[in-house]
Short mmCIF file of C-alpha atoms in Angstrom, two decimals:
data_model
loop_
_atom_site.label_atom_id
_atom_site.label_comp_id
_atom_site.label_asym_id
_atom_site.label_seq_id
_atom_site.Cartn_x
_atom_site.Cartn_y
_atom_site.Cartn_z
CA GLN A 934 89.36 89.77 98.30
CA TYR A 935 86.89 87.12 97.20
CA ASP A 936 85.63 86.02 93.91
CA SER A 937 82.13 87.72 94.73
CA GLY A 938 83.41 91.14 95.65
CA ASP A 939 85.95 92.38 99.32
CA ILE A 940 86.55 92.75 102.97
CA GLN A 941 88.45 96.28 104.19
CA ILE A 942 89.79 96.73 107.80
CA ILE A 943 90.27 100.51 108.17
CA ALA A 944 92.39 102.75 110.69
CA GLY A 945 93.35 106.18 110.89
CA ASP A 946 94.16 109.54 112.30
CA PHE A 947 92.40 112.11 110.25
CA ASN A 948 91.48 115.88 109.76
CA ASP A 949 87.79 115.82 108.42
CA ASN A 950 87.85 118.13 105.54
CA ALA A 951 83.51 119.32 106.34
CA LEU A 952 85.48 122.35 108.38
CA ALA A 953 83.10 122.36 111.94
CA LEU A 954 81.97 125.30 114.80
CA GLU A 955 85.14 125.91 116.92
CA ARG A 956 83.14 129.13 119.02
CA VAL A 957 81.58 132.32 118.40
CA SER A 958 83.68 135.39 119.49
CA ALA A 959 83.07 139.48 119.29
CA VAL A 960 84.95 141.29 117.44
CA ASP A 961 84.46 145.28 117.58
CA GLY A 962 80.98 144.24 118.96
CA GLN A 963 79.74 141.57 116.36
CA PRO A 964 79.29 138.18 115.86
CA VAL A 965 82.57 136.32 114.67
CA ALA A 966 81.64 132.53 113.78
CA GLU A 967 85.27 130.88 114.07
CA LEU A 968 85.33 127.54 111.92
CA PHE A 969 88.09 124.57 112.43
CA GLN A 970 88.94 121.55 110.75
CA ASN A 971 88.55 118.51 113.39
CA ARG A 972 91.23 116.32 114.24
CA MET A 973 89.92 112.50 115.28
CA ARG A 974 90.89 109.17 114.93
CA ALA A 975 88.71 105.69 113.17
CA LEU A 976 88.62 102.81 112.99
CA GLY A 977 86.03 100.44 110.80
CA ILE A 978 84.98 97.66 108.27
CA ALA A 979 83.44 98.43 104.49
CA ALA A 980 82.30 95.15 102.43
CA ASN A 981 80.54 94.76 99.98
CA HIS A 982 79.69 90.62 97.51
CA VAL A 983 77.78 90.99 93.80
CA THR A 984 75.50 87.87 92.96
CA GLY A 985 73.79 88.10 89.76
CA SER A 986 72.52 92.11 88.96
CA TRP A 987 72.99 93.52 92.75
CA LEU A 988 75.08 94.04 95.17
CA VAL A 989 75.32 94.69 98.95
CA PHE A 990 77.07 96.70 100.68
CA GLY A 991 78.01 97.80 103.34
CA GLU A 992 80.34 99.78 105.93
CA LEU A 993 80.51 100.12 110.12
CA GLY A 994 83.13 102.85 111.95
CA TRP A 995 84.07 104.18 114.55
CA HIS A 996 85.40 107.87 115.72
CA ALA A 997 86.55 109.47 118.06
CA ASN A 998 87.07 112.56 119.06
CA ARG A 999 84.41 113.46 115.87
CA VAL A 1000 82.41 116.86 116.53
CA ALA A 1001 78.27 116.48 116.51
CA ARG A 1002 76.85 118.76 114.60
CA PRO A 1003 73.76 119.20 115.48
CA THR A 1004 70.45 119.14 114.69
CA GLU A 1005 68.26 122.55 116.23
CA ARG A 1006 69.22 125.79 114.14
CA SER A 1007 68.72 127.28 117.75
CA VAL A 1008 72.49 126.03 119.18
CA ALA A 1009 73.80 126.00 115.28
CA PHE A 1010 76.38 129.11 116.52
CA SER A 1011 77.14 128.19 120.19
CA ALA A 1012 79.39 130.09 121.74
CA ASP A 1013 81.17 127.70 123.22
CA GLY A 1014 81.10 125.62 119.19
CA TRP A 1015 79.54 122.53 118.55
CA VAL A 1016 80.43 119.11 121.14
CA LYS A 1017 82.69 116.68 120.22
CA LYS A 1018 81.47 112.84 120.78
CA ASP A 1019 82.97 109.82 120.63
CA GLN A 1020 80.23 108.04 117.65
CA LEU A 1021 79.49 104.33 115.24
CA LEU A 1022 78.30 105.97 112.38
CA GLY A 1023 77.27 103.03 109.99
CA VAL A 1024 75.65 102.05 106.38
CA LEU A 1025 73.94 99.81 104.92
CA GLY A 1026 73.31 100.12 100.03
CA ILE A 1027 71.82 97.66 98.33
CA GLU A 1028 72.24 98.40 94.15
CA TYR A 1029 70.59 97.01 91.11
CA SER A 1030 71.55 96.64 87.62
CA GLY A 1031 69.45 94.53 86.34
CA PHE A 1032 67.52 96.96 83.64
CA ARG A 1033 69.39 98.21 80.20
CA ASP A 1034 71.51 100.98 80.93
CA LEU A 1035 70.13 102.00 84.30
CA LEU A 1036 71.52 101.58 87.91
CA LEU A 1037 69.28 102.07 91.00
CA THR A 1038 70.52 102.69 94.13
CA ALA A 1039 69.16 102.66 97.45
CA GLU A 1040 71.34 103.38 100.93
CA LEU A 1041 70.25 103.70 104.86
CA ASP A 1042 72.39 105.30 106.21
CA GLY A 1043 73.18 105.12 110.48
CA GLN A 1044 74.72 107.45 113.37
CA ARG A 1045 74.97 106.77 117.49
CA ILE A 1046 76.32 109.65 119.10
CA ARG A 1047 78.12 107.95 123.01
CA ASP A 1048 77.15 108.74 126.25
CA ASN A 1049 73.39 110.83 125.03
CA ALA A 1050 73.28 113.30 122.85
CA PRO A 1051 73.26 117.39 124.05
CA PHE A 1052 70.02 118.91 123.44
CA GLY A 1053 70.29 120.62 119.76
CA TYR A 1054 72.52 117.18 118.36
CA GLY A 1055 68.84 115.01 118.25
CA ASP A 1056 68.03 111.81 119.88
CA GLY A 1057 71.91 110.35 119.58
CA THR A 1058 70.09 107.52 116.65
CA LEU A 1059 70.52 109.34 113.39
CA VAL A 1060 68.77 107.94 110.15
CA SER A 1061 69.07 109.18 106.25
CA LEU A 1062 67.80 107.27 103.51
CA GLY A 1063 68.89 107.86 99.78
CA LEU A 1064 68.01 106.63 96.54
CA ARG A 1065 69.55 107.67 93.59
CA ALA A 1066 68.85 106.27 90.82
CA ARG A 1067 71.06 106.66 86.98
CA TRP A 1068 69.92 106.68 82.79
CA THR A 1069 72.67 106.16 80.16
CA GLY A 1070 71.95 106.11 76.86
CA LEU A 1071 72.73 106.68 73.20
CA ASN A 1072 76.84 104.95 74.04
CA GLU A 1073 76.91 106.78 76.80
CA ARG A 1074 76.74 110.15 75.38
CA LEU A 1075 73.15 111.22 77.59
CA GLN A 1076 73.95 111.00 81.20
CA VAL A 1077 70.11 111.26 83.35
CA LEU A 1078 70.87 111.59 87.55
CA ALA A 1079 68.07 111.41 90.23
CA VAL A 1080 68.73 111.87 93.28
CA VAL A 1081 66.71 112.09 96.75
CA ASN A 1082 68.33 112.51 100.78
CA GLU A 1083 65.35 112.39 103.77
CA LEU A 1084 67.70 113.93 106.11
CA ALA A 1085 67.92 112.26 110.24
CA GLU A 1086 65.54 113.57 112.60
CA ASP A 1087 63.27 114.93 109.89
CA GLN A 1088 65.81 117.67 109.22
CA GLY A 1089 64.07 117.67 105.03
CA ARG A 1090 64.79 116.56 102.21
CA VAL A 1091 67.00 117.33 99.15
CA ALA A 1092 65.54 116.95 95.82
CA ARG A 1093 68.42 116.62 92.39
CA ALA A 1094 68.02 115.78 89.32
CA SER A 1095 70.17 116.40 85.94
CA VAL A 1096 70.44 116.21 82.04
CA ASP A 1097 73.89 116.15 80.17
CA TYR A 1098 74.79 115.17 76.61
CA ASP A 1099 77.66 115.18 75.25
CA TRP A 1100 76.53 116.63 72.15
CA SER A 1101 79.85 116.27 70.36
CA ASP A 1102 83.90 115.11 71.66
CA SER A 1103 83.74 118.82 72.22
CA VAL A 1104 80.48 120.76 73.56
CA ASN A 1105 79.13 119.23 75.82
CA LEU A 1106 74.76 120.51 77.28
CA GLY A 1107 73.78 120.35 80.69
CA LEU A 1108 70.25 121.25 82.82
CA MET A 1109 70.41 120.76 86.63
CA TRP A 1110 67.38 121.47 89.03
CA VAL A 1111 68.06 121.14 93.48
CA GLY A 1112 65.44 121.60 95.50
CA TYR A 1113 65.27 121.91 99.17
CA SER A 1114 62.12 120.98 101.45
CA ALA A 1115 62.77 121.43 105.18
CA PRO A 1116 60.45 122.05 108.12
CA ASP A 1117 61.01 125.75 110.29
CA ASN A 1118 63.61 124.96 113.33
CA SER A 1119 65.66 122.24 110.43
CA LEU A 1120 68.73 123.96 109.32
CA VAL A 1121 68.18 123.20 106.21
CA ASN A 1122 64.92 125.86 106.08
CA PRO A 1123 67.51 128.86 105.43
CA PHE A 1124 67.46 126.86 101.67
CA GLN A 1125 64.04 126.46 100.28
CA HIS A 1126 64.09 129.99 98.21
CA ASN A 1127 67.40 129.03 97.24
CA ASP A 1128 66.07 126.43 94.58
CA VAL A 1129 69.12 125.87 91.61
CA LEU A 1130 67.87 125.17 87.62
CA GLN A 1131 71.41 125.43 86.51
CA VAL A 1132 71.27 124.89 82.04
CA GLN A 1133 75.16 124.78 81.28
CA LEU A 1134 77.09 124.40 77.68
CA SER A 1135 80.49 123.52 77.75
CA TYR A 1136 82.97 123.12 74.98
CA SER A 1137 86.78 121.39 75.26
CA PHE A 1138 89.44 122.87 73.06
CA GLN A 1139 91.64 120.18 73.44
CA SER A 1140 91.34 118.48 70.30
CA PRO A 1141 90.23 114.33 70.97
#
């Protein structure tokens, strides 16, 4: 740690909590997708630096034997499952807090698949972009959040907006919208007609 930020070195051997496709087999004449947790090793570095109202952060990591996720629907359910490749992953982001009660964040993510990506996994270098705005008002009783993620390989866009209001210590009101936009060959395309509009009311029986 130092006055304006910190630097971390990370090494690990762990399971990826996001399930991956191991194989597609036939059971009684019907295809069955078998999923598994990818076991992999990682070595990386993360750092952030604060100057005035700005926060700059970045991460760079090497993942060994990591599952590569398809970008084409035609190979999403391959009989041999998804391939495993050594990969280099990185993120560079910036955050601005100079406006009252408003936090703005932009993040650029990159992924490089070693030894060339097979067909259906993109060109081996994937870049995506995320934008986020969070506003809190009324002594943080009101929270407004807007997020837009531009997916790699022109896979589409996911947008989300939510409003949460703490009416009292026991009652919370919420409204959330999620929208999907993607081309026909994208893995996100099936969600295009599953946009979400959610209204929420929660009550806590616990005494403050």
